[in-house]
């Protein structure tokens, strides 16, 4: 079940994180899709057209449009002034005093926006061989996983996975951070990450928002921040980026 909050008012000077969701439609009219992608950079357009799976193109496009919508409506940045760049490790960023991160899985796209570096990861829970956890996880994490009831181990695997991914994405160095180089302590009241024997100055948010999915968000701000959570509809993006008649005539 998705928990919805009133639409966000913007970060401003508050220490907070905006988490936005959008459900990916099974089909977007080709004319609408082509019109929507005209609102992103030429480089992004080329990337979108290279996707073999059209649903992957939908996810990627909607993720970027969520960030653009925030910048346009909350920070009053004209769309043509929005330019995404990447750091040396490939993490996208913008120059408007905010940090953001995007994740998508299955039917959902999620993004986190904050005035501190942030990472987010959403994963659809699917059947896996739990033994692969021994390969990907730290010994302490694997022990914790095996301590769970057998019928909850798969969900617990994705719980750990999304935390690890959100932390890596918040740091912004991608897989240059070995997945075994840190471990997650789930035995404390607040989830803690340890690296080289020391507690990392980060805050982890684990959100049970969508049935069948796990979602975690990591902030490089060491104390808890206010969360604002909202879901948007594809029609809202059409109304912003296109003539409203597109959304009226398109069955999402």
PDB file of N, CA and C in Angstrom, residues 88-145:
ATOM      1  N   UNK A  88      32.708  12.583 -11.697  1.00  0.00           N
ATOM      2  CA  UNK A  88      33.705  11.695 -12.309  1.00  0.00           C
ATOM      3  C   UNK A  88      33.330  10.223 -12.234  1.00  0.00           C
ATOM      4  N   UNK A  89      32.346   9.907 -11.366  1.00  0.00           N
ATOM      5  CA  UNK A  89      31.922   8.519 -11.230  1.00  0.00           C
ATOM      6  C   UNK A  89      30.595   8.250 -11.934  1.00  0.00           C
ATOM      7  N   UNK A  90      30.061   9.285 -12.594  1.00  0.00           N
ATOM      8  CA  UNK A  90      28.847   9.105 -13.381  1.00  0.00           C
ATOM      9  C   UNK A  90      27.546   9.471 -12.695  1.00  0.00           C
ATOM     10  N   UNK A  91      27.615  10.031 -11.474  1.00  0.00           N
ATOM     11  CA  UNK A  91      26.380  10.410 -10.793  1.00  0.00           C
ATOM     12  C   UNK A  91      25.894  11.767 -11.310  1.00  0.00           C
ATOM     13  N   UNK A  92      24.633  11.858 -11.767  1.00  0.00           N
ATOM     14  CA  UNK A  92      24.101  13.134 -12.277  1.00  0.00           C
ATOM     15  C   UNK A  92      23.931  14.164 -11.160  1.00  0.00           C
ATOM     16  N   UNK A  93      24.082  15.437 -11.524  1.00  0.00           N
ATOM     17  CA  UNK A  93      23.826  16.514 -10.578  1.00  0.00           C
ATOM     18  C   UNK A  93      23.438  17.769 -11.338  1.00  0.00           C
ATOM     19  N   UNK A  94      22.885  18.741 -10.602  1.00  0.00           N
ATOM     20  CA  UNK A  94      22.542  20.051 -11.165  1.00  0.00           C
ATOM     21  C   UNK A  94      23.151  21.126 -10.271  1.00  0.00           C
ATOM     22  N   UNK A  95      23.182  22.338 -10.771  1.00  0.00           N
ATOM     23  CA  UNK A  95      23.857  23.426 -10.056  1.00  0.00           C
ATOM     24  C   UNK A  95      22.879  24.397  -9.398  1.00  0.00           C
ATOM     25  N   UNK A  96      21.843  23.878  -8.749  1.00  0.00           N
ATOM     26  CA  UNK A  96      20.841  24.776  -8.163  1.00  0.00           C
ATOM     27  C   UNK A  96      20.715  24.598  -6.650  1.00  0.00           C
ATOM     28  N   UNK A  97      21.782  24.132  -6.012  1.00  0.00           N
ATOM     29  CA  UNK A  97      21.777  24.029  -4.560  1.00  0.00           C
ATOM     30  C   UNK A  97      21.001  22.858  -3.999  1.00  0.00           C
ATOM     31  N   UNK A  98      20.681  21.880  -4.842  1.00  0.00           N
ATOM     32  CA  UNK A  98      19.997  20.688  -4.344  1.00  0.00           C
ATOM     33  C   UNK A  98      20.774  19.448  -4.774  1.00  0.00           C
ATOM     34  N   UNK A  99      20.497  18.363  -4.081  1.00  0.00           N
ATOM     35  CA  UNK A  99      21.022  17.055  -4.440  1.00  0.00           C
ATOM     36  C   UNK A  99      19.833  16.155  -4.744  1.00  0.00           C
ATOM     37  N   UNK A 100      20.014  15.236  -5.671  1.00  0.00           N
ATOM     38  CA  UNK A 100      18.908  14.342  -5.994  1.00  0.00           C
ATOM     39  C   UNK A 100      19.446  12.980  -6.392  1.00  0.00           C
ATOM     40  N   UNK A 101      18.556  12.012  -6.361  1.00  0.00           N
ATOM     41  CA  UNK A 101      18.889  10.679  -6.829  1.00  0.00           C
ATOM     42  C   UNK A 101      17.608   9.992  -7.289  1.00  0.00           C
ATOM     43  N   UNK A 102      17.738   9.136  -8.285  1.00  0.00           N
ATOM     44  CA  UNK A 102      16.580   8.474  -8.896  1.00  0.00           C
ATOM     45  C   UNK A 102      16.791   6.970  -8.870  1.00  0.00           C
ATOM     46  N   UNK A 103      15.714   6.235  -8.659  1.00  0.00           N
ATOM     47  CA  UNK A 103      15.756   4.780  -8.726  1.00  0.00           C
ATOM     48  C   UNK A 103      14.448   4.294  -9.328  1.00  0.00           C
ATOM     49  N   UNK A 104      14.498   3.169 -10.014  1.00  0.00           N
ATOM     50  CA  UNK A 104      13.254   2.597 -10.546  1.00  0.00           C
ATOM     51  C   UNK A 104      13.335   1.081 -10.563  1.00  0.00           C
ATOM     52  N   UNK A 105      12.186   0.476 -10.375  1.00  0.00           N
ATOM     53  CA  UNK A 105      12.088  -0.978 -10.379  1.00  0.00           C
ATOM     54  C   UNK A 105      10.636  -1.346 -10.652  1.00  0.00           C
ATOM     55  N   UNK A 106      10.437  -2.328 -11.503  1.00  0.00           N
ATOM     56  CA  UNK A 106       9.076  -2.767 -11.777  1.00  0.00           C
ATOM     57  C   UNK A 106       8.217  -1.633 -12.301  1.00  0.00           C
ATOM     58  N   UNK A 107       7.103  -1.368 -11.613  1.00  0.00           N
ATOM     59  CA  UNK A 107       6.142  -0.359 -12.068  1.00  0.00           C
ATOM     60  C   UNK A 107       6.342   1.008 -11.435  1.00  0.00           C
ATOM     61  N   UNK A 108       7.442   1.198 -10.694  1.00  0.00           N
ATOM     62  CA  UNK A 108       7.576   2.441  -9.959  1.00  0.00           C
ATOM     63  C   UNK A 108       8.912   3.134 -10.195  1.00  0.00           C
ATOM     64  N   UNK A 109       8.852   4.455 -10.212  1.00  0.00           N
ATOM     65  CA  UNK A 109      10.039   5.306 -10.221  1.00  0.00           C
ATOM     66  C   UNK A 109       9.999   6.131  -8.944  1.00  0.00           C
ATOM     67  N   UNK A 110      11.124   6.219  -8.266  1.00  0.00           N
ATOM     68  CA  UNK A 110      11.224   7.006  -7.036  1.00  0.00           C
ATOM     69  C   UNK A 110      12.403   7.956  -7.147  1.00  0.00           C
ATOM     70  N   UNK A 111      12.254   9.133  -6.602  1.00  0.00           N
ATOM     71  CA  UNK A 111      13.393  10.051  -6.552  1.00  0.00           C
ATOM     72  C   UNK A 111      13.421  10.751  -5.204  1.00  0.00           C
ATOM     73  N   UNK A 112      14.615  11.074  -4.765  1.00  0.00           N
ATOM     74  CA  UNK A 112      14.817  11.794  -3.517  1.00  0.00           C
ATOM     75  C   UNK A 112      15.524  13.101  -3.824  1.00  0.00           C
ATOM     76  N   UNK A 113      15.066  14.179  -3.198  1.00  0.00           N
ATOM     77  CA  UNK A 113      15.640  15.508  -3.390  1.00  0.00           C
ATOM     78  C   UNK A 113      15.932  16.079  -2.012  1.00  0.00           C
ATOM     79  N   UNK A 114      17.108  16.643  -1.838  1.00  0.00           N
ATOM     80  CA  UNK A 114      17.486  17.164  -0.527  1.00  0.00           C
ATOM     81  C   UNK A 114      18.531  18.268  -0.685  1.00  0.00           C
ATOM     82  N   UNK A 115      18.757  19.016   0.395  1.00  0.00           N
ATOM     83  CA  UNK A 115      19.840  19.991   0.369  1.00  0.00           C
ATOM     84  C   UNK A 115      21.133  19.395   0.906  1.00  0.00           C
ATOM     85  N   UNK A 116      21.164  18.075   1.098  1.00  0.00           N
ATOM     86  CA  UNK A 116      22.371  17.327   1.433  1.00  0.00           C
ATOM     87  C   UNK A 116      22.453  16.119   0.489  1.00  0.00           C
ATOM     88  N   UNK A 117      23.647  15.623   0.235  1.00  0.00           N
ATOM     89  CA  UNK A 117      23.769  14.462  -0.651  1.00  0.00           C
ATOM     90  C   UNK A 117      22.863  13.318  -0.203  1.00  0.00           C
ATOM     91  N   UNK A 118      22.213  12.697  -1.173  1.00  0.00           N
ATOM     92  CA  UNK A 118      21.191  11.702  -0.867  1.00  0.00           C
ATOM     93  C   UNK A 118      21.228  10.587  -1.904  1.00  0.00           C
ATOM     94  N   UNK A 119      20.861   9.398  -1.488  1.00  0.00           N
ATOM     95  CA  UNK A 119      20.742   8.263  -2.397  1.00  0.00           C
ATOM     96  C   UNK A 119      19.453   7.524  -2.103  1.00  0.00           C
ATOM     97  N   UNK A 120      18.851   6.947  -3.126  1.00  0.00           N
ATOM     98  CA  UNK A 120      17.600   6.213  -2.937  1.00  0.00           C
ATOM     99  C   UNK A 120      17.634   4.957  -3.786  1.00  0.00           C
ATOM    100  N   UNK A 121      17.024   3.897  -3.276  1.00  0.00           N
ATOM    101  CA  UNK A 121      16.934   2.663  -4.054  1.00  0.00           C
ATOM    102  C   UNK A 121      15.611   1.981  -3.774  1.00  0.00           C
ATOM    103  N   UNK A 122      14.922   1.611  -4.833  1.00  0.00           N
ATOM    104  CA  UNK A 122      13.675   0.852  -4.733  1.00  0.00           C
ATOM    105  C   UNK A 122      13.863  -0.439  -5.504  1.00  0.00           C
ATOM    106  N   UNK A 123      13.403  -1.539  -4.941  1.00  0.00           N
ATOM    107  CA  UNK A 123      13.538  -2.846  -5.582  1.00  0.00           C
ATOM    108  C   UNK A 123      12.245  -3.631  -5.405  1.00  0.00           C
ATOM    109  N   UNK A 124      11.780  -4.228  -6.493  1.00  0.00           N
ATOM    110  CA  UNK A 124      10.643  -5.128  -6.394  1.00  0.00           C
ATOM    111  C   UNK A 124      11.110  -6.452  -5.801  1.00  0.00           C
ATOM    112  N   UNK A 125      10.405  -6.939  -4.806  1.00  0.00           N
ATOM    113  CA  UNK A 125      10.773  -8.203  -4.174  1.00  0.00           C
ATOM    114  C   UNK A 125      10.463  -9.349  -5.141  1.00  0.00           C
ATOM    115  N   UNK A 126      11.477 -10.124  -5.456  1.00  0.00           N
ATOM    116  CA  UNK A 126      11.301 -11.243  -6.385  1.00  0.00           C
ATOM    117  C   UNK A 126      12.064 -12.446  -5.855  1.00  0.00           C
ATOM    118  N   UNK A 127      11.672 -13.615  -6.291  1.00  0.00           N
ATOM    119  CA  UNK A 127      12.303 -14.838  -5.793  1.00  0.00           C
ATOM    120  C   UNK A 127      13.772 -14.903  -6.215  1.00  0.00           C
ATOM    121  N   UNK A 128      14.623 -15.223  -5.266  1.00  0.00           N
ATOM    122  CA  UNK A 128      16.052 -15.358  -5.524  1.00  0.00           C
ATOM    123  C   UNK A 128      16.579 -16.542  -4.715  1.00  0.00           C
ATOM    124  N   UNK A 129      17.744 -16.999  -5.068  1.00  0.00           N
ATOM    125  CA  UNK A 129      18.447 -17.995  -4.262  1.00  0.00           C
ATOM    126  C   UNK A 129      19.163 -17.239  -3.154  1.00  0.00           C
ATOM    127  N   UNK A 130      18.696 -17.408  -1.936  1.00  0.00           N
ATOM    128  CA  UNK A 130      19.215 -16.608  -0.829  1.00  0.00           C
ATOM    129  C   UNK A 130      20.708 -16.828  -0.613  1.00  0.00           C
ATOM    130  N   UNK A 131      21.243 -17.904  -1.147  1.00  0.00           N
ATOM    131  CA  UNK A 131      22.668 -18.192  -0.956  1.00  0.00           C
ATOM    132  C   UNK A 131      23.574 -17.167  -1.632  1.00  0.00           C
ATOM    133  N   UNK A 132      23.017 -16.422  -2.615  1.00  0.00           N
ATOM    134  CA  UNK A 132      23.849 -15.417  -3.279  1.00  0.00           C
ATOM    135  C   UNK A 132      24.226 -14.288  -2.319  1.00  0.00           C
ATOM    136  N   UNK A 133      23.485 -14.184  -1.214  1.00  0.00           N
ATOM    137  CA  UNK A 133      23.796 -13.151  -0.228  1.00  0.00           C
ATOM    138  C   UNK A 133      25.193 -13.346   0.341  1.00  0.00           C
ATOM    139  N   UNK A 134      25.636 -14.577   0.428  1.00  0.00           N
ATOM    140  CA  UNK A 134      26.974 -14.837   0.957  1.00  0.00           C
ATOM    141  C   UNK A 134      28.040 -14.233   0.060  1.00  0.00           C
ATOM    142  N   UNK A 135      27.733 -14.135  -1.229  1.00  0.00           N
ATOM    143  CA  UNK A 135      28.678 -13.563  -2.188  1.00  0.00           C
ATOM    144  C   UNK A 135      28.687 -12.039  -2.125  1.00  0.00           C
ATOM    145  N   UNK A 136      27.514 -11.433  -1.949  1.00  0.00           N
ATOM    146  CA  UNK A 136      27.395  -9.979  -2.049  1.00  0.00           C
ATOM    147  C   UNK A 136      27.481  -9.248  -0.715  1.00  0.00           C
ATOM    148  N   UNK A 137      27.140  -9.926   0.373  1.00  0.00           N
ATOM    149  CA  UNK A 137      27.034  -9.236   1.647  1.00  0.00           C
ATOM    150  C   UNK A 137      28.229  -9.498   2.558  1.00  0.00           C
ATOM    151  N   UNK A 138      28.425  -8.594   3.489  1.00  0.00           N
ATOM    152  CA  UNK A 138      29.415  -8.750   4.546  1.00  0.00           C
ATOM    153  C   UNK A 138      29.001  -9.925   5.440  1.00  0.00           C
ATOM    154  N   UNK A 139      29.969 -10.545   6.062  1.00  0.00           N
ATOM    155  CA  UNK A 139      29.687 -11.708   6.922  1.00  0.00           C
ATOM    156  C   UNK A 139      28.634 -11.392   7.977  1.00  0.00           C
ATOM    157  N   UNK A 140      28.727 -10.223   8.601  1.00  0.00           N
ATOM    158  CA  UNK A 140      27.763  -9.856   9.647  1.00  0.00           C
ATOM    159  C   UNK A 140      26.356  -9.712   9.091  1.00  0.00           C
ATOM    160  N   UNK A 141      26.242  -9.194   7.882  1.00  0.00           N
ATOM    161  CA  UNK A 141      24.932  -9.062   7.248  1.00  0.00           C
ATOM    162  C   UNK A 141      24.346 -10.431   6.919  1.00  0.00           C
ATOM    163  N   UNK A 142      25.206 -11.316   6.447  1.00  0.00           N
ATOM    164  CA  UNK A 142      24.746 -12.660   6.080  1.00  0.00           C
ATOM    165  C   UNK A 142      24.270 -13.423   7.312  1.00  0.00           C
ATOM    166  N   UNK A 143      24.965 -13.261   8.416  1.00  0.00           N
ATOM    167  CA  UNK A 143      24.542 -13.899   9.661  1.00  0.00           C
ATOM    168  C   UNK A 143      23.171 -13.366  10.085  1.00  0.00           C
ATOM    169  N   UNK A 144      22.992 -12.055  10.003  1.00  0.00           N
ATOM    170  CA  UNK A 144      21.694 -11.457  10.344  1.00  0.00           C
ATOM    171  C   UNK A 144      20.594 -12.000   9.435  1.00  0.00           C
ATOM    172  N   UNK A 145      20.887 -12.114   8.150  1.00  0.00           N
ATOM    173  CA  UNK A 145      19.903 -12.599   7.194  1.00  0.00           C
ATOM    174  C   UNK A 145      19.470 -14.028   7.519  1.00  0.00           C
TER     175      UNK A 145
END
